[in-house]
Short mmCIF file of N, CA and C in Angstrom, two decimals:
data_model
loop_
_atom_site.label_atom_id
_atom_site.label_comp_id
_atom_site.label_asym_id
_atom_site.label_seq_id
_atom_site.Cartn_x
_atom_site.Cartn_y
_atom_site.Cartn_z
N UNK J 1 0.83 -1.20 0.00
CA UNK J 1 0.00 0.00 0.00
C UNK J 1 0.87 1.25 0.00
N UNK J 2 1.91 1.23 0.82
CA UNK J 2 2.80 2.39 0.89
C UNK J 2 3.48 2.62 -0.45
N UNK J 3 3.82 1.53 -1.14
CA UNK J 3 4.48 1.67 -2.44
C UNK J 3 3.58 2.40 -3.42
N UNK J 4 2.28 2.06 -3.37
CA UNK J 4 1.34 2.73 -4.26
C UNK J 4 1.23 4.22 -3.94
N UNK J 5 1.22 4.53 -2.63
CA UNK J 5 1.12 5.93 -2.22
C UNK J 5 2.37 6.70 -2.64
N UNK J 6 3.53 6.09 -2.43
CA UNK J 6 4.79 6.74 -2.82
C UNK J 6 4.81 6.96 -4.33
N UNK J 7 4.33 5.97 -5.08
CA UNK J 7 4.28 6.10 -6.54
C UNK J 7 3.39 7.26 -6.96
N UNK J 8 2.26 7.39 -6.27
CA UNK J 8 1.33 8.48 -6.57
C UNK J 8 1.97 9.82 -6.24
N UNK J 9 2.66 9.88 -5.09
CA UNK J 9 3.33 11.13 -4.71
C UNK J 9 4.40 11.50 -5.73
N UNK J 10 5.12 10.48 -6.22
CA UNK J 10 6.16 10.73 -7.21
C UNK J 10 5.54 11.24 -8.51
N UNK J 11 4.42 10.65 -8.89
CA UNK J 11 3.72 11.07 -10.11
C UNK J 11 3.27 12.52 -9.97
N UNK J 12 2.69 12.85 -8.82
CA UNK J 12 2.24 14.22 -8.58
C UNK J 12 3.43 15.17 -8.58
N UNK J 13 4.54 14.72 -7.99
CA UNK J 13 5.74 15.55 -7.95
C UNK J 13 6.24 15.83 -9.36
N UNK J 14 6.21 14.80 -10.21
CA UNK J 14 6.64 14.98 -11.60
C UNK J 14 5.75 15.97 -12.32
N UNK J 15 4.44 15.88 -12.09
CA UNK J 15 3.52 16.81 -12.73
C UNK J 15 3.76 18.24 -12.24
N UNK J 16 4.01 18.38 -10.92
CA UNK J 16 4.27 19.71 -10.37
C UNK J 16 5.52 20.31 -11.00
N UNK J 17 6.55 19.48 -11.23
CA UNK J 17 7.78 19.97 -11.86
C UNK J 17 7.48 20.44 -13.28
N UNK J 18 6.62 19.70 -13.97
CA UNK J 18 6.26 20.10 -15.33
C UNK J 18 5.46 21.40 -15.31
N UNK J 19 4.60 21.52 -14.29
CA UNK J 19 3.78 22.73 -14.18
C UNK J 19 4.62 23.96 -13.89
N UNK J 20 5.81 23.74 -13.30
CA UNK J 20 6.67 24.86 -12.96
C UNK J 20 7.39 25.43 -14.19
N UNK J 21 7.49 24.61 -15.25
CA UNK J 21 8.25 25.09 -16.40
C UNK J 21 7.33 25.65 -17.50
N UNK J 22 7.91 25.95 -18.63
CA UNK J 22 7.17 26.63 -19.69
C UNK J 22 6.13 25.75 -20.37
N UNK J 23 6.11 24.45 -20.04
CA UNK J 23 5.15 23.56 -20.68
C UNK J 23 3.86 23.43 -19.87
N UNK J 24 3.67 24.35 -18.92
CA UNK J 24 2.50 24.30 -18.03
C UNK J 24 1.20 24.16 -18.83
N UNK J 25 1.04 25.00 -19.82
CA UNK J 25 -0.20 24.99 -20.60
C UNK J 25 -0.38 23.66 -21.33
N UNK J 26 0.72 23.09 -21.80
CA UNK J 26 0.67 21.83 -22.54
C UNK J 26 0.23 20.70 -21.61
N UNK J 27 0.81 20.66 -20.40
CA UNK J 27 0.46 19.63 -19.42
C UNK J 27 -1.01 19.73 -19.04
N UNK J 28 -1.46 20.96 -18.81
CA UNK J 28 -2.86 21.16 -18.44
C UNK J 28 -3.78 20.71 -19.56
N UNK J 29 -3.39 20.98 -20.80
CA UNK J 29 -4.20 20.55 -21.94
C UNK J 29 -4.28 19.03 -22.01
N UNK J 30 -3.14 18.37 -21.76
CA UNK J 30 -3.10 16.90 -21.79
C UNK J 30 -4.00 16.33 -20.69
N UNK J 31 -3.88 16.89 -19.48
CA UNK J 31 -4.70 16.42 -18.36
C UNK J 31 -6.17 16.65 -18.66
N UNK J 32 -6.49 17.83 -19.18
CA UNK J 32 -7.88 18.17 -19.49
C UNK J 32 -8.43 17.22 -20.55
N UNK J 33 -7.61 16.90 -21.55
CA UNK J 33 -8.04 15.99 -22.60
C UNK J 33 -8.29 14.60 -22.04
N UNK J 34 -7.39 14.13 -21.18
CA UNK J 34 -7.55 12.81 -20.57
C UNK J 34 -8.82 12.75 -19.73
N UNK J 35 -9.06 13.81 -18.95
CA UNK J 35 -10.25 13.84 -18.10
C UNK J 35 -11.52 13.91 -18.94
N UNK J 36 -11.49 14.66 -20.02
CA UNK J 36 -12.67 14.80 -20.86
C UNK J 36 -12.98 13.48 -21.58
N UNK J 37 -11.95 12.69 -21.84
CA UNK J 37 -12.14 11.39 -22.47
C UNK J 37 -12.50 10.32 -21.44
N UNK J 38 -12.42 10.70 -20.14
CA UNK J 38 -12.72 9.79 -19.03
C UNK J 38 -11.85 8.53 -19.12
N UNK J 39 -10.60 8.72 -19.50
CA UNK J 39 -9.66 7.61 -19.54
C UNK J 39 -8.56 7.88 -18.51
N UNK J 40 -8.06 6.84 -17.85
CA UNK J 40 -6.97 7.04 -16.90
C UNK J 40 -5.69 7.47 -17.60
N UNK J 41 -4.93 8.35 -16.95
CA UNK J 41 -3.66 8.78 -17.51
C UNK J 41 -2.67 7.61 -17.40
N UNK J 42 -2.11 7.17 -18.52
CA UNK J 42 -1.20 6.02 -18.49
C UNK J 42 0.05 6.29 -17.66
N UNK J 43 0.43 5.32 -16.85
CA UNK J 43 1.64 5.44 -16.02
C UNK J 43 2.81 4.81 -16.76
N UNK J 44 3.57 5.63 -17.46
CA UNK J 44 4.67 5.09 -18.25
C UNK J 44 6.00 5.40 -17.60
#
């Protein structure tokens, strides 16, 4: 269970790092598109 939580925290951390840089709008568009399609964001 802890491994899953740590993985989620790492994923969120990675997204926050992306949001901090100039690709913020691109990341938000990708997230918005994924949510609008009601599909889970692939964990690659």
